[in-house]
PDB file of C-alpha atoms in Angstrom:
ATOM      1  CA  GLY A  14      39.995 -25.483  12.834  1.00 26.00           C
ATOM      2  CA  ARG A  15      36.799 -27.556  13.091  1.00 30.00           C
ATOM      3  CA  TYR A  16      37.922 -29.652  10.145  1.00 29.00           C
ATOM      4  CA  GLY A  17      41.781 -29.238  10.593  1.00 29.00           C
ATOM      5  CA  PRO A  18      44.117 -26.866   8.662  1.00 27.00           C
ATOM      6  CA  TYR A  19      41.902 -26.959   5.547  1.00 24.00           C
ATOM      7  CA  ALA A  20      38.713 -25.566   7.111  1.00 27.00           C
ATOM      8  CA  LEU A  21      36.213 -23.647   5.069  1.00 25.00           C
ATOM      9  CA  THR A  22      34.796 -20.463   6.003  1.00 25.00           C
ATOM     10  CA  PRO A  23      30.898 -20.860   6.972  1.00 28.00           C
ATOM     11  CA  ALA A  24      28.500 -19.100   4.740  1.00 28.00           C
ATOM     12  CA  ARG A  25      25.583 -17.151   6.252  1.00 27.00           C
ATOM     13  CA  ALA A  26      22.382 -18.978   6.652  1.00 30.00           C
ATOM     14  CA  ASP A  27      20.704 -16.969   3.686  1.00 32.00           C
ATOM     15  CA  GLU A  28      23.320 -18.227   1.283  1.00 33.00           C
ATOM     16  CA  ARG A  29      22.935 -21.901   1.882  1.00 32.00           C
ATOM     17  CA  ALA A  30      19.947 -22.715  -0.327  1.00 37.00           C
ATOM     18  CA  THR A  31      20.660 -22.542  -4.137  1.00 37.00           C
ATOM     19  CA  PRO A  32      19.385 -19.518  -5.697  1.00 35.00           C
ATOM     20  CA  ASP A  33      18.330 -21.389  -8.772  1.00 38.00           C
ATOM     21  CA  TYR A  34      15.975 -23.686  -6.749  1.00 37.00           C
ATOM     22  CA  MET A  35      14.458 -20.653  -4.754  1.00 39.00           C
ATOM     23  CA  SER A  36      13.721 -18.756  -7.726  1.00 41.00           C
ATOM     24  CA  THR A  37      11.964 -21.597  -9.759  1.00 44.00           C
ATOM     25  CA  HIS A  38      10.392 -23.055  -6.694  1.00 49.00           C
ATOM     26  CA  PRO A  39       8.910 -19.890  -4.603  1.00 49.00           C
ATOM     27  CA  GLU A  40       6.241 -22.180  -2.975  1.00 53.00           C
ATOM     28  CA  ASN A  41       8.827 -24.043  -1.119  1.00 58.00           C
ATOM     29  CA  GLU A  42      10.854 -20.941   0.208  1.00 60.00           C
ATOM     30  CA  GLN A  43       9.220 -21.211   3.619  1.00 61.00           C
ATOM     31  CA  GLN A  44       9.924 -24.954   4.027  1.00 60.00           C
ATOM     32  CA  VAL A  45      13.469 -24.470   2.797  1.00 55.00           C
ATOM     33  CA  GLN A  46      14.192 -21.569   5.019  1.00 59.00           C
ATOM     34  CA  ALA A  47      12.831 -23.485   8.047  1.00 54.00           C
ATOM     35  CA  ALA A  48      14.732 -26.520   7.381  1.00 51.00           C
ATOM     36  CA  ILE A  49      17.961 -24.582   7.039  1.00 55.00           C
ATOM     37  CA  THR A  50      17.347 -22.636  10.243  1.00 54.00           C
ATOM     38  CA  SER A  51      16.546 -25.702  12.295  1.00 53.00           C
ATOM     39  CA  LEU A  52      18.994 -28.248  10.800  1.00 60.00           C
ATOM     40  CA  GLN A  53      22.079 -26.162   9.733  1.00 58.00           C
ATOM     41  CA  LEU A  54      23.864 -26.044  12.966  1.00 58.00           C
ATOM     42  CA  ARG A  55      23.419 -29.844  13.896  1.00 61.00           C
ATOM     43  CA  ALA A  56      24.038 -31.169  10.444  1.00 64.00           C
ATOM     44  CA  TRP A  57      27.463 -29.109  10.309  1.00 65.00           C
ATOM     45  CA  SER A  58      28.493 -29.565  14.000  1.00 79.00           C
ATOM     46  CA  CYS A  59      27.564 -33.163  14.580  1.00 89.00           C
ATOM     47  CA  ALA A  60      28.945 -34.595  11.290  1.00 89.00           C
ATOM     48  CA  LEU A  61      32.530 -35.394  11.034  1.00 90.00           C
ATOM     49  CA  THR A  62      35.047 -36.882   8.668  1.00 88.00           C
ATOM     50  CA  VAL A  63      36.122 -40.535   9.023  1.00 92.00           C
ATOM     51  CA  ARG A  64      39.094 -41.856   7.004  1.00 90.00           C
ATOM     52  CA  VAL A  65      41.106 -45.126   6.800  1.00 92.00           C
ATOM     53  CA  ALA A  66      44.610 -44.011   6.833  1.00 91.00           C
ATOM     54  CA  ARG A  67      47.633 -46.208   5.777  1.00 90.00           C
ATOM     55  CA  ILE A  68      50.655 -45.310   8.039  1.00 90.00           C
ATOM     56  CA  THR A  69      54.194 -45.545   6.999  1.00 89.00           C
ATOM     57  CA  ASP A  70      57.090 -44.014   9.147  1.00 88.00           C
ATOM     58  CA  LYS A  71      54.428 -42.566  11.229  1.00 82.00           C
ATOM     59  CA  ARG A  72      52.891 -40.424   8.400  1.00 84.00           C
ATOM     60  CA  GLU A  73      49.766 -40.985   6.372  1.00 82.00           C
ATOM     61  CA  THR A  74      50.609 -42.221   3.019  1.00 82.00           C
ATOM     62  CA  SER A  75      47.188 -42.873   1.447  1.00 82.00           C
ATOM     63  CA  TRP A  76      43.526 -42.936   2.713  1.00 82.00           C
ATOM     64  CA  GLN A  77      40.043 -43.907   2.013  1.00 85.00           C
ATOM     65  CA  THR A  78      37.570 -41.255   2.999  1.00 85.00           C
ATOM     66  CA  ALA A  79      34.208 -41.566   4.603  1.00 91.00           C
ATOM     67  CA  SER A  80      31.771 -39.722   7.101  1.00 92.00           C
ATOM     68  CA  GLY A  81      30.202 -40.131  10.470  1.00 94.00           C
ATOM     69  CA  VAL A  82      28.554 -38.499  13.332  1.00 95.00           C
ATOM     70  CA  LEU A  83      29.142 -37.915  17.066  1.00 95.00           C
ATOM     71  CA  ILE A  84      26.352 -39.336  19.261  1.00 96.00           C
ATOM     72  CA  GLU A  85      26.449 -38.719  23.196  1.00 95.00           C
ATOM     73  CA  PHE A  86      24.440 -40.822  25.505  1.00 94.00           C
ATOM     74  CA  PRO A  87      24.501 -40.102  29.396  1.00 92.00           C
ATOM     75  CA  HIS A  88      27.461 -42.456  30.168  1.00 90.00           C
ATOM     76  CA  ARG A  89      29.366 -42.865  26.812  1.00 92.00           C
ATOM     77  CA  ALA A  90      29.726 -41.408  23.375  1.00 95.00           C
ATOM     78  CA  ILE A  91      29.945 -43.180  19.998  1.00 97.00           C
ATOM     79  CA  ILE A  92      30.655 -42.529  16.370  1.00 97.00           C
ATOM     80  CA  GLY A  93      28.157 -43.717  13.954  1.00 98.00           C
ATOM     81  CA  THR A  94      29.293 -44.696  10.415  1.00 97.00           C
ATOM     82  CA  ALA A  95      28.579 -47.386   7.804  1.00 97.00           C
ATOM     83  CA  TRP A  96      29.954 -50.694   8.828  1.00 97.00           C
ATOM     84  CA  HIS A  97      31.573 -51.232   5.352  1.00 95.00           C
ATOM     85  CA  VAL A  98      33.948 -48.332   6.211  1.00 95.00           C
ATOM     86  CA  LEU A  99      35.094 -50.353   9.409  1.00 95.00           C
ATOM     87  CA  GLN A 100      35.259 -53.506   7.454  1.00 95.00           C
ATOM     88  CA  GLY A 101      37.780 -51.841   5.020  1.00 93.00           C
ATOM     89  CA  PHE A 102      39.940 -50.724   8.000  1.00 95.00           C
ATOM     90  CA  ARG A 103      39.773 -54.506   9.343  1.00 94.00           C
ATOM     91  CA  GLU A 104      40.781 -55.860   6.024  1.00 95.00           C
ATOM     92  CA  LEU A 105      43.785 -53.772   5.540  1.00 94.00           C
ATOM     93  CA  ARG A 106      44.997 -54.325   9.010  1.00 93.00           C
ATOM     94  CA  GLU A 107      44.490 -58.108   8.586  1.00 94.00           C
ATOM     95  CA  SER A 108      46.531 -58.038   5.496  1.00 94.00           C
ATOM     96  CA  GLY A 109      49.438 -56.486   7.391  1.00 94.00           C
ATOM     97  CA  GLU A 110      49.135 -52.852   6.745  1.00 92.00           C
ATOM     98  CA  THR A 111      49.669 -50.410   9.548  1.00 94.00           C
ATOM     99  CA  VAL A 112      46.332 -48.483   9.503  1.00 94.00           C
ATOM    100  CA  ALA A 113      44.532 -45.961  11.699  1.00 94.00           C
ATOM    101  CA  LEU A 114      40.914 -44.941  11.777  1.00 95.00           C
ATOM    102  CA  ILE A 115      40.851 -41.279  12.088  1.00 93.00           C
ATOM    103  CA  CYS A 116      37.538 -39.567  13.234  1.00 94.00           C
ATOM    104  CA  ASP A 117      37.562 -35.898  12.789  1.00 89.00           C
ATOM    105  CA  ASN A 118      41.258 -35.291  13.870  1.00 88.00           C
ATOM    106  CA  MET A 119      41.073 -38.261  16.706  1.00 93.00           C
ATOM    107  CA  PRO A 120      43.108 -41.376  15.575  1.00 92.00           C
ATOM    108  CA  LEU A 121      42.016 -44.744  16.670  1.00 93.00           C
ATOM    109  CA  MET A 122      44.526 -47.566  16.094  1.00 91.00           C
ATOM    110  CA  SER A 123      42.410 -50.290  17.493  1.00 93.00           C
ATOM    111  CA  PRO A 124      38.800 -49.051  17.366  1.00 95.00           C
ATOM    112  CA  ARG A 125      36.087 -51.024  19.268  1.00 95.00           C
ATOM    113  CA  THR A 126      32.538 -51.351  18.096  1.00 96.00           C
ATOM    114  CA  ALA A 127      29.750 -50.568  20.715  1.00 96.00           C
ATOM    115  CA  PHE A 128      27.274 -52.038  18.082  1.00 97.00           C
ATOM    116  CA  ARG A 129      27.329 -53.412  14.489  1.00 96.00           C
ATOM    117  CA  ASP A 130      24.743 -54.661  12.120  1.00 97.00           C
ATOM    118  CA  GLU A 131      26.591 -55.915   9.054  1.00 96.00           C
ATOM    119  CA  ASP A 132      23.407 -56.713   7.103  1.00 95.00           C
ATOM    120  CA  ALA A 133      22.026 -52.978   7.809  1.00 96.00           C
ATOM    121  CA  ASP A 134      25.549 -51.503   7.271  1.00 97.00           C
ATOM    122  CA  ILE A 135      25.675 -49.830  10.650  1.00 98.00           C
ATOM    123  CA  ALA A 136      28.666 -49.435  13.069  1.00 98.00           C
ATOM    124  CA  PHE A 137      28.822 -47.717  16.306  1.00 98.00           C
ATOM    125  CA  ILE A 138      32.505 -47.065  17.417  1.00 97.00           C
ATOM    126  CA  GLU A 139      33.180 -46.478  21.181  1.00 96.00           C
ATOM    127  CA  VAL A 140      34.849 -42.987  21.762  1.00 96.00           C
ATOM    128  CA  PRO A 141      37.610 -43.537  24.340  1.00 92.00           C
ATOM    129  CA  HIS A 142      37.843 -41.286  27.321  1.00 85.00           C
ATOM    130  CA  LYS A 143      41.264 -40.378  26.706  1.00 83.00           C
ATOM    131  CA  GLY A 144      42.547 -38.743  23.435  1.00 76.00           C
ATOM    132  CA  ARG A 145      39.560 -36.963  22.651  1.00 83.00           C
ATOM    133  CA  SER A 146      41.310 -33.574  21.870  1.00 82.00           C
ATOM    134  CA  GLY A 147      41.231 -34.276  18.178  1.00 86.00           C
ATOM    135  CA  LEU A 148      37.482 -34.723  18.292  1.00 89.00           C
ATOM    136  CA  HIS A 149      35.925 -31.291  17.627  1.00 85.00           C
ATOM    137  CA  ALA A 150      32.305 -32.356  16.415  1.00 88.00           C
ATOM    138  CA  VAL A 151      29.479 -31.179  18.699  1.00 88.00           C
ATOM    139  CA  PRO A 152      27.842 -34.485  20.009  1.00 92.00           C
ATOM    140  CA  TYR A 153      24.249 -35.197  18.883  1.00 93.00           C
ATOM    141  CA  ARG A 154      22.164 -36.015  22.180  1.00 93.00           C
ATOM    142  CA  PRO A 155      19.094 -37.885  21.250  1.00 92.00           C
ATOM    143  CA  GLY A 156      17.492 -38.113  24.801  1.00 87.00           C
ATOM    144  CA  ARG A 157      14.187 -39.862  24.480  1.00 88.00           C
ATOM    145  CA  MET A 158      14.301 -39.936  20.742  1.00 87.00           C
ATOM    146  CA  TRP A 159      16.408 -43.073  20.692  1.00 94.00           C
ATOM    147  CA  PRO A 160      15.832 -45.237  18.779  1.00 95.00           C
ATOM    148  CA  PRO A 161      14.233 -42.886  16.411  1.00 95.00           C
ATOM    149  CA  ALA A 162      10.913 -43.672  14.750  1.00 93.00           C
ATOM    150  CA  ALA A 163      11.123 -45.247  11.263  1.00 95.00           C
ATOM    151  CA  VAL A 164      10.658 -42.690   8.483  1.00 95.00           C
ATOM    152  CA  LYS A 165       7.851 -42.899   5.857  1.00 95.00           C
ATOM    153  CA  VAL A 166       7.641 -42.450   2.131  1.00 96.00           C
ATOM    154  CA  GLU A 167       7.526 -38.658   1.309  1.00 93.00           C
ATOM    155  CA  ASP A 168       9.025 -37.591   4.462  1.00 94.00           C
ATOM    156  CA  THR A 169      11.757 -34.942   4.001  1.00 88.00           C
ATOM    157  CA  VAL A 170      15.255 -35.485   5.450  1.00 89.00           C
ATOM    158  CA  LEU A 171      18.574 -33.501   5.311  1.00 86.00           C
ATOM    159  CA  VAL A 172      21.696 -35.614   4.331  1.00 87.00           C
ATOM    160  CA  CYS A 173      24.946 -34.637   5.680  1.00 85.00           C
ATOM    161  CA  GLY A 174      28.497 -35.781   4.655  1.00 83.00           C
ATOM    162  CA  PHE A 175      32.044 -35.012   3.186  1.00 81.00           C
ATOM    163  CA  PRO A 176      32.301 -36.511  -0.458  1.00 76.00           C
ATOM    164  CA  LYS A 177      35.427 -36.594  -2.329  1.00 70.00           C
ATOM    165  CA  ILE A 178      33.913 -34.279  -5.049  1.00 65.00           C
ATOM    166  CA  LEU A 179      34.221 -31.390  -2.582  1.00 63.00           C
ATOM    167  CA  ARG A 180      37.990 -31.841  -1.864  1.00 56.00           C
ATOM    168  CA  TYR A 181      39.464 -28.410  -2.745  1.00 50.00           C
ATOM    169  CA  ASP A 182      43.226 -29.646  -3.014  1.00 48.00           C
ATOM    170  CA  GLY A 183      44.586 -32.628  -4.434  1.00 47.00           C
ATOM    171  CA  ASP A 184      46.616 -33.307  -1.323  1.00 48.00           C
ATOM    172  CA  GLU A 185      43.735 -32.418   1.036  1.00 47.00           C
ATOM    173  CA  ILE A 186      42.312 -35.209   3.101  1.00 42.00           C
ATOM    174  CA  LEU A 187      39.235 -33.341   4.678  1.00 46.00           C
ATOM    175  CA  HIS A 188      36.400 -32.098   2.721  1.00 47.00           C
ATOM    176  CA  GLY A 189      33.785 -29.335   2.306  1.00 53.00           C
ATOM    177  CA  ASP A 190      30.425 -30.341   3.782  1.00 61.00           C
ATOM    178  CA  LEU A 191      27.526 -31.717   1.884  1.00 71.00           C
ATOM    179  CA  ASN A 192      23.934 -30.910   3.101  1.00 74.00           C
ATOM    180  CA  LEU A 193      20.927 -31.985   0.818  1.00 78.00           C
ATOM    181  CA  LEU A 194      17.428 -31.859   1.427  1.00 79.00           C
ATOM    182  CA  LEU A 195      15.609 -34.875  -0.091  1.00 84.00           C
ATOM    183  CA  ASP A 196      12.243 -36.674   0.123  1.00 89.00           C
ATOM    184  CA  VAL A 197      12.126 -40.346   1.029  1.00 95.00           C
ATOM    185  CA  ALA A 198      11.294 -42.385  -2.015  1.00 93.00           C
ATOM    186  CA  SER A 199      10.816 -45.751  -0.458  1.00 95.00           C
ATOM    187  CA  ALA A 200      11.199 -47.361   2.956  1.00 96.00           C
ATOM    188  CA  SER A 201      11.495 -50.568   4.666  1.00 94.00           C
ATOM    189  CA  ASP A 202      12.370 -51.922   8.072  1.00 91.00           C
ATOM    190  CA  ALA A 203      16.256 -51.828   7.528  1.00 94.00           C
ATOM    191  CA  HIS A 204      16.760 -49.197   4.958  1.00 96.00           C
ATOM    192  CA  PHE A 205      15.034 -46.285   3.136  1.00 96.00           C
ATOM    193  CA  MET A 206      15.749 -44.703  -0.389  1.00 94.00           C
ATOM    194  CA  LEU A 207      16.366 -41.211  -1.453  1.00 91.00           C
ATOM    195  CA  GLN A 208      16.202 -40.227  -5.098  1.00 83.00           C
ATOM    196  CA  VAL A 209      18.575 -37.413  -6.190  1.00 76.00           C
ATOM    197  CA  GLU A 210      16.759 -35.343  -8.885  1.00 71.00           C
ATOM    198  CA  TRP A 211      18.664 -32.290  -9.844  1.00 65.00           C
ATOM    199  CA  GLY A 212      15.454 -30.367 -10.696  1.00 64.00           C
ATOM    200  CA  ARG A 213      14.297 -30.796  -7.105  1.00 62.00           C
ATOM    201  CA  LEU A 214      17.337 -30.649  -5.347  1.00 61.00           C
ATOM    202  CA  VAL A 215      18.040 -28.350  -2.438  1.00 63.00           C
ATOM    203  CA  GLN A 216      21.637 -27.630  -1.555  1.00 63.00           C
ATOM    204  CA  ALA A 217      22.144 -26.243   2.005  1.00 59.00           C
ATOM    205  CA  GLY A 218      25.848 -26.854   2.436  1.00 58.00           C
ATOM    206  CA  ARG A 219      28.584 -24.353   2.115  1.00 58.00           C
ATOM    207  CA  VAL A 220      29.912 -25.584  -1.376  1.00 60.00           C
ATOM    208  CA  LYS A 221      27.739 -25.988  -4.408  1.00 63.00           C
ATOM    209  CA  LEU A 222      28.031 -29.208  -6.215  1.00 64.00           C
ATOM    210  CA  PRO A 223      29.006 -29.361  -9.726  1.00 63.00           C
ATOM    211  CA  PRO A 224      25.785 -29.764 -11.999  1.00 62.00           C
ATOM    212  CA  ASN A 225      24.415 -33.330 -12.441  1.00 60.00           C
ATOM    213  CA  GLN A 226      27.172 -34.791 -10.127  1.00 59.00           C
ATOM    214  CA  ILE A 227      26.217 -38.321  -9.152  1.00 59.00           C
ATOM    215  CA  ASN A 228      29.486 -39.663  -7.553  1.00 63.00           C
ATOM    216  CA  PHE A 229      29.234 -38.936  -3.901  1.00 70.00           C
ATOM    217  CA  GLY A 230      31.937 -41.323  -2.712  1.00 75.00           C
ATOM    218  CA  GLY A 231      33.172 -40.389   0.726  1.00 81.00           C
ATOM    219  CA  ALA A 232      29.568 -39.645   1.950  1.00 86.00           C
ATOM    220  CA  SER A 233      29.238 -43.251   3.431  1.00 91.00           C
ATOM    221  CA  GLY A 234      28.418 -43.097   7.031  1.00 95.00           C
ATOM    222  CA  GLY A 235      27.044 -39.463   7.018  1.00 92.00           C
ATOM    223  CA  PRO A 236      24.162 -38.682   9.120  1.00 94.00           C
ATOM    224  CA  VAL A 237      20.584 -38.189   7.999  1.00 94.00           C
ATOM    225  CA  PHE A 238      18.052 -36.050   9.823  1.00 92.00           C
ATOM    226  CA  LEU A 239      14.202 -35.897   9.746  1.00 91.00           C
ATOM    227  CA  TYR A 240      13.153 -32.485   8.835  1.00 84.00           C
ATOM    228  CA  ASP A 241       9.843 -32.366  10.960  1.00 78.00           C
ATOM    229  CA  GLY A 242       9.910 -28.720  11.768  1.00 67.00           C
ATOM    230  CA  GLY A 243      10.713 -29.417  15.421  1.00 71.00           C
ATOM    231  CA  CYS A 244      13.183 -31.911  17.130  1.00 79.00           C
ATOM    232  CA  ASN A 245      14.764 -33.161  13.717  1.00 84.00           C
ATOM    233  CA  PRO A 246      15.938 -36.489  15.018  1.00 91.00           C
ATOM    234  CA  LEU A 247      18.724 -38.338  13.543  1.00 94.00           C
ATOM    235  CA  VAL A 248      17.057 -41.326  11.586  1.00 96.00           C
ATOM    236  CA  GLY A 249      19.737 -42.776   9.414  1.00 97.00           C
ATOM    237  CA  LEU A 250      23.431 -43.283   8.141  1.00 97.00           C
ATOM    238  CA  VAL A 251      24.198 -43.128   4.454  1.00 94.00           C
ATOM    239  CA  SER A 252      24.843 -46.617   3.478  1.00 94.00           C
ATOM    240  CA  GLU A 253      25.361 -46.282  -0.353  1.00 87.00           C
ATOM    241  CA  ALA A 254      25.858 -42.884  -2.333  1.00 74.00           C
ATOM    242  CA  GLY A 255      28.457 -43.942  -5.071  1.00 56.00           C
ATOM    243  CA  ASP A 256      28.581 -43.539  -8.923  1.00 58.00           C
ATOM    244  CA  THR A 257      25.846 -45.828  -9.568  1.00 52.00           C
ATOM    245  CA  LEU A 258      23.060 -43.657  -8.216  1.00 53.00           C
ATOM    246  CA  PRO A 259      20.788 -41.171  -8.427  1.00 71.00           C
ATOM    247  CA  LEU A 260      19.050 -43.608  -5.709  1.00 80.00           C
ATOM    248  CA  TRP A 261      20.830 -43.189  -2.270  1.00 86.00           C
ATOM    249  CA  ARG A 262      20.411 -46.052   0.237  1.00 93.00           C
ATOM    250  CA  ILE A 263      20.262 -45.009   3.924  1.00 96.00           C
ATOM    251  CA  ALA A 264      20.536 -47.420   6.788  1.00 97.00           C
ATOM    252  CA  SER A 265      17.520 -46.987   9.167  1.00 98.00           C
ATOM    253  CA  LEU A 266      18.371 -46.402  12.887  1.00 98.00           C
ATOM    254  CA  ALA A 267      14.761 -47.269  13.925  1.00 96.00           C
ATOM    255  CA  HIS A 268      15.885 -50.755  15.289  1.00 94.00           C
ATOM    256  CA  VAL A 269      19.240 -50.046  16.926  1.00 96.00           C
ATOM    257  CA  PRO A 270      19.828 -50.415  20.726  1.00 92.00           C
TER     258      PRO A 270
END
């Protein structure tokens, strides 16, 4: 399956906006439906799970979960995620642990970075030419929209990822997807901030979040797409979305090579 043996059944497009939001904010119905129509396929198909797995006797014994996005250029493919995810992998390996970075269902024992910006919390991991059979995400192909333009305050973006809170089974290591439509609260060269307000939240994912949930651990590295009613470019990666928020910090891709 798209997300391994625990894949979730996709909902219809008209089921993806929360009924409560739509009924209390009818003036936004056209915007919500347009965003869902233009972004749902890209959000669900380009995003992928990333996990740092400890290996014992050739089996995963524990893992740390995150998110990412598959990006394809004419002559190479990369996986974008948060630098701190890859840093966690390296720290475990340097301590003597046997670890693998598993992107979608593709294991990488020795991942190579095509680009990294530790301060901005961005890492691009090279996708090898061999061993891609476990990589089922559909690549995002930016074309001339790379690097993307910087976002501005009050721009609307769609955040994707796979937080732990959407895990269905205690033994499950893959997740239901998260799609949230949010407005940019502030923006700088390296990052922009999103404010999660439950009264204004639009959920476009297949699984509805528990009310007033603020712990989105596992969404780090997830892609953020601009809702512009047209090309909907990839503009950022989730940098911080843990239990200290309603503010989410997004690493801007406006200055990457």
